[in-house]
Amino acid sequence: MEAKESKIPEVQEYGGPHLEKVGDKVCQKNWGTFTLLETRSINESFELAPMVITIKDIRRIQLSSLTDEVKDELKSYMGLSFEEAYSIYYKEDLSMEEIDQQAELSKTDIDEEVTYLEITYSVENKDSKELQFFSMENVTFNGDLTYDVPSKNFIHSGDTLIGTKKVSRSDYQPGETRKGTIGLLVDPEENFDRLDSFSFTTDDIADGESHELLVDGTSFEIPLKIPLKGK
């Protein structure tokens, strides 16, 4: 008797946490199918005193069987953000409307499959006062694939749900720890097939009440070692 093809598990919420090992698949109801392609377990902390950022995992995940509504939603995270388009075209005397058009023209349609890079992390405020901070303003994979996280992250949960700008988001309370997940779509033209390195740049740290600058932002880099067989 032939074994039945295993059915892909279905979940109601974000599918990423349900993927445990490479090859695992899960279907998020009325959204799409997630397949884990690659994972790097980091579990490393980076301190910009008094804030501590702990990166848990960085993973490469494929999305497929997406609904048309989801494809349209994800398209808005492709190409240039308005801020990125402005930094490129403001010297050309284009109007704000024309710059916005350039940003829209840079966005590519989502095909039947698209890959994204997922970062799971936590941030802890070790100080005794409220602080304003955003842990990952910019991230870079493999030395040249760079993202502006506030405009390109399509997963809004936990830490990133609270806001993307330091001054507009809820302050970190004394001793507070927040968990977050970041999802960044990979343009198919990038031919991105392996995670080799990762770096990120933080925002500045400011006082939650006076908004006074306390600590300048900084950058951290992580080489991503390829897991050895049998380990």
Short mmCIF file of C-alpha atoms in Angstrom, two decimals:
data_model
loop_
_atom_site.label_atom_id
_atom_site.label_comp_id
_atom_site.label_asym_id
_atom_site.label_seq_id
_atom_site.Cartn_x
_atom_site.Cartn_y
_atom_site.Cartn_z
CA MET A 1 0.00 0.00 0.00
CA GLU A 2 1.44 3.36 -1.07
CA ALA A 3 2.06 5.92 1.61
CA LYS A 4 -0.13 8.96 1.31
CA GLU A 5 1.61 12.23 0.54
CA SER A 6 1.88 14.12 3.81
CA LYS A 7 -0.46 17.08 4.00
CA ILE A 8 1.05 20.50 4.68
CA PRO A 9 0.00 21.66 8.18
CA GLU A 10 -2.28 24.71 8.21
CA VAL A 11 -2.11 27.52 10.77
CA GLN A 12 -4.11 30.70 11.33
CA GLU A 13 -1.20 32.91 12.43
CA TYR A 14 2.18 33.85 10.91
CA GLY A 15 3.73 30.62 9.64
CA GLY A 16 7.42 31.28 10.32
CA PRO A 17 7.61 30.01 13.93
CA HIS A 18 6.16 26.66 12.84
CA LEU A 19 9.21 25.89 10.66
CA GLU A 20 11.82 23.98 12.65
CA LYS A 21 14.15 22.30 10.15
CA VAL A 22 15.17 22.86 6.54
CA GLY A 23 12.50 21.50 4.22
CA ASP A 24 9.61 22.04 6.65
CA LYS A 25 6.46 23.52 5.10
CA VAL A 26 3.42 25.19 6.63
CA CYS A 27 0.37 26.84 5.11
CA GLN A 28 -0.92 30.07 6.62
CA LYS A 29 -4.67 30.09 5.98
CA ASN A 30 -5.82 32.58 3.33
CA TRP A 31 -2.23 33.77 2.90
CA GLY A 32 0.30 31.30 1.46
CA THR A 33 2.79 28.47 2.02
CA PHE A 34 6.10 28.84 3.88
CA THR A 35 9.11 26.57 3.22
CA LEU A 36 12.30 26.78 5.30
CA LEU A 37 15.29 26.89 2.91
CA GLU A 38 18.16 27.75 5.24
CA THR A 39 18.72 28.60 8.88
CA ARG A 40 21.57 30.10 10.90
CA SER A 41 21.32 29.87 14.66
CA ILE A 42 23.05 32.95 16.12
CA ASN A 43 22.07 33.31 19.82
CA GLU A 44 24.52 36.17 20.24
CA SER A 45 24.12 39.44 22.16
CA PHE A 46 25.38 42.86 21.09
CA GLU A 47 25.56 45.71 23.59
CA LEU A 48 25.12 49.40 22.92
CA ALA A 49 24.96 50.25 26.60
CA PRO A 50 22.48 50.30 28.19
CA MET A 51 20.60 48.51 25.37
CA VAL A 52 21.31 44.84 24.62
CA ILE A 53 20.25 43.29 21.29
CA THR A 54 20.18 39.49 21.13
CA ILE A 55 19.84 37.90 17.71
CA LYS A 56 18.35 34.42 17.88
CA ASP A 57 18.14 33.18 14.29
CA ILE A 58 18.51 34.34 10.70
CA ARG A 59 16.60 32.22 8.19
CA ARG A 60 15.84 32.10 4.47
CA ILE A 61 12.22 31.19 3.77
CA GLN A 62 10.33 30.68 0.52
CA LEU A 63 6.75 31.88 0.06
CA SER A 64 4.48 30.20 -2.50
CA SER A 65 0.77 29.68 -3.28
CA LEU A 66 0.16 33.30 -2.28
CA THR A 67 -3.24 34.89 -2.70
CA ASP A 68 -3.51 37.83 -5.12
CA GLU A 69 -4.24 40.14 -2.20
CA VAL A 70 -1.05 39.05 -0.44
CA LYS A 71 0.99 39.50 -3.63
CA ASP A 72 -0.25 43.09 -3.91
CA GLU A 73 0.51 43.71 -0.25
CA LEU A 74 4.05 42.31 -0.51
CA LYS A 75 4.76 44.28 -3.70
CA SER A 76 4.67 47.49 -1.65
CA TYR A 77 7.79 46.28 0.21
CA MET A 78 9.80 45.72 -2.99
CA GLY A 79 11.88 48.31 -4.85
CA LEU A 80 12.56 51.77 -3.45
CA SER A 81 10.79 53.31 -0.49
CA PHE A 82 9.81 56.98 -0.86
CA GLU A 83 12.75 57.95 1.39
CA GLU A 84 15.20 55.98 -0.76
CA ALA A 85 13.77 57.46 -3.98
CA TYR A 86 13.99 60.95 -2.49
CA SER A 87 17.68 60.47 -1.62
CA ILE A 88 18.34 59.50 -5.25
CA TYR A 89 16.16 61.98 -7.16
CA TYR A 90 15.93 65.12 -5.02
CA LYS A 91 18.86 66.73 -6.88
CA GLU A 92 17.02 66.36 -10.19
CA ASP A 93 14.37 68.96 -9.24
CA LEU A 94 11.59 66.37 -9.32
CA SER A 95 8.37 67.15 -7.48
CA MET A 96 7.32 65.02 -4.51
CA GLU A 97 4.69 63.42 -6.74
CA GLU A 98 7.30 62.56 -9.38
CA ILE A 99 9.63 61.09 -6.76
CA ASP A 100 6.74 58.99 -5.46
CA GLN A 101 6.12 57.78 -9.03
CA GLN A 102 9.77 56.73 -9.33
CA ALA A 103 9.43 54.73 -6.11
CA GLU A 104 6.30 53.00 -7.43
CA LEU A 105 7.94 52.21 -10.79
CA SER A 106 10.82 50.48 -8.98
CA LYS A 107 8.50 47.92 -7.36
CA THR A 108 8.34 44.55 -9.10
CA ASP A 109 5.35 42.21 -9.16
CA ILE A 110 5.45 39.19 -6.86
CA ASP A 111 5.65 35.99 -8.94
CA GLU A 112 4.46 32.52 -7.97
CA GLU A 113 7.31 32.25 -5.47
CA VAL A 114 9.34 34.78 -3.52
CA THR A 115 12.02 34.37 -0.85
CA TYR A 116 12.47 36.44 2.28
CA LEU A 117 15.06 36.74 5.05
CA GLU A 118 13.74 36.46 8.60
CA ILE A 119 15.51 37.82 11.69
CA THR A 120 14.27 36.90 15.17
CA TYR A 121 15.69 38.95 18.01
CA SER A 122 15.07 40.62 21.37
CA VAL A 123 16.00 44.00 22.84
CA GLU A 124 16.54 44.70 26.54
CA ASN A 125 16.75 48.08 28.28
CA LYS A 126 19.16 47.62 31.19
CA ASP A 127 18.85 51.22 32.33
CA SER A 128 16.70 52.64 35.14
CA LYS A 129 14.97 55.18 32.87
CA GLU A 130 12.80 55.17 29.75
CA LEU A 131 14.76 55.15 26.51
CA GLN A 132 14.00 55.75 22.83
CA PHE A 133 15.70 53.29 20.48
CA PHE A 134 15.30 51.28 17.29
CA SER A 135 17.59 48.25 17.18
CA MET A 136 18.05 47.64 13.46
CA GLU A 137 17.69 50.65 11.17
CA ASN A 138 19.70 49.08 8.37
CA VAL A 139 20.78 45.49 7.79
CA THR A 140 23.12 43.99 5.19
CA PHE A 141 23.40 40.38 4.06
CA ASN A 142 26.50 38.96 2.34
CA GLY A 143 28.14 42.38 2.23
CA ASP A 144 25.99 43.97 -0.47
CA LEU A 145 22.27 43.26 0.00
CA THR A 146 21.15 46.17 2.19
CA TYR A 147 17.70 47.02 3.57
CA ASP A 148 16.17 50.04 5.29
CA VAL A 149 14.28 48.03 7.91
CA PRO A 150 11.54 50.55 8.84
CA SER A 151 10.30 50.70 5.24
CA LYS A 152 11.08 47.13 4.07
CA ASN A 153 10.02 44.93 6.99
CA PHE A 154 6.70 43.24 6.16
CA ILE A 155 6.33 41.37 9.48
CA HIS A 156 4.87 43.59 12.20
CA SER A 157 4.94 41.63 15.44
CA GLY A 158 6.20 42.27 18.93
CA ASP A 159 8.96 44.87 18.92
CA THR A 160 8.43 46.03 15.33
CA LEU A 161 4.65 46.30 15.77
CA ILE A 162 5.15 49.10 18.27
CA GLY A 163 6.53 51.46 15.60
CA THR A 164 9.37 51.99 13.18
CA LYS A 165 10.64 55.42 14.19
CA LYS A 166 12.47 56.04 17.44
CA VAL A 167 10.55 59.21 18.32
CA SER A 168 7.10 57.87 17.43
CA ARG A 169 7.31 54.44 19.01
CA SER A 170 6.68 53.50 22.61
CA ASP A 171 9.74 54.04 24.81
CA TYR A 172 11.53 51.07 26.31
CA GLN A 173 10.63 51.00 29.99
CA PRO A 174 13.35 50.39 32.62
CA GLY A 175 14.31 46.71 32.53
CA GLU A 176 11.91 45.95 29.65
CA THR A 177 12.67 43.21 27.13
CA ARG A 178 10.87 43.05 23.77
CA LYS A 179 10.94 40.25 21.23
CA GLY A 180 10.63 40.98 17.52
CA THR A 181 10.64 39.43 14.06
CA ILE A 182 11.80 41.12 10.85
CA GLY A 183 10.94 39.89 7.35
CA LEU A 184 12.73 41.27 4.27
CA LEU A 185 11.83 40.20 0.73
CA VAL A 186 14.60 39.23 -1.70
CA ASP A 187 14.34 40.53 -5.27
CA PRO A 188 14.48 37.46 -7.57
CA GLU A 189 17.16 39.22 -9.64
CA GLU A 190 19.53 39.06 -6.66
CA ASN A 191 20.05 35.28 -7.14
CA PHE A 192 20.51 35.01 -3.38
CA ASP A 193 21.08 31.36 -2.50
CA ARG A 194 23.14 31.28 0.72
CA LEU A 195 23.60 33.27 3.93
CA ASP A 196 27.29 34.09 4.38
CA SER A 197 27.39 37.22 6.55
CA PHE A 198 25.12 39.69 8.31
CA SER A 199 25.60 43.18 9.68
CA PHE A 200 23.25 45.75 11.17
CA THR A 201 23.28 49.41 12.15
CA THR A 202 21.34 50.65 15.17
CA ASP A 203 19.56 53.92 15.76
CA ASP A 204 20.86 56.37 18.38
CA ILE A 205 19.73 55.98 21.98
CA ALA A 206 17.81 58.97 23.38
CA ASP A 207 16.29 59.82 26.74
CA GLY A 208 12.59 58.93 26.76
CA GLU A 209 11.51 62.16 28.48
CA SER A 210 13.93 64.88 27.33
CA HIS A 211 14.72 63.24 23.93
CA GLU A 212 18.37 64.12 24.62
CA LEU A 213 20.89 62.09 22.60
CA LEU A 214 22.64 59.67 24.95
CA VAL A 215 24.54 57.25 22.70
CA ASP A 216 25.28 57.36 18.97
CA GLY A 217 24.15 54.40 16.90
CA THR A 218 26.73 51.85 15.83
CA SER A 219 27.20 48.84 13.54
CA PHE A 220 27.78 45.17 14.30
CA GLU A 221 28.85 42.37 11.95
CA ILE A 222 28.28 38.62 12.22
CA PRO A 223 30.01 36.02 10.02
CA LEU A 224 27.56 33.18 9.43
CA LYS A 225 29.36 29.87 9.69
CA ILE A 226 28.10 26.99 7.57
CA PRO A 227 26.94 24.17 9.87
CA LEU A 228 29.18 21.11 9.76
CA LYS A 229 27.58 17.80 8.82
CA GLY A 230 26.73 15.72 11.83
CA LYS A 231 26.82 18.75 14.17
#
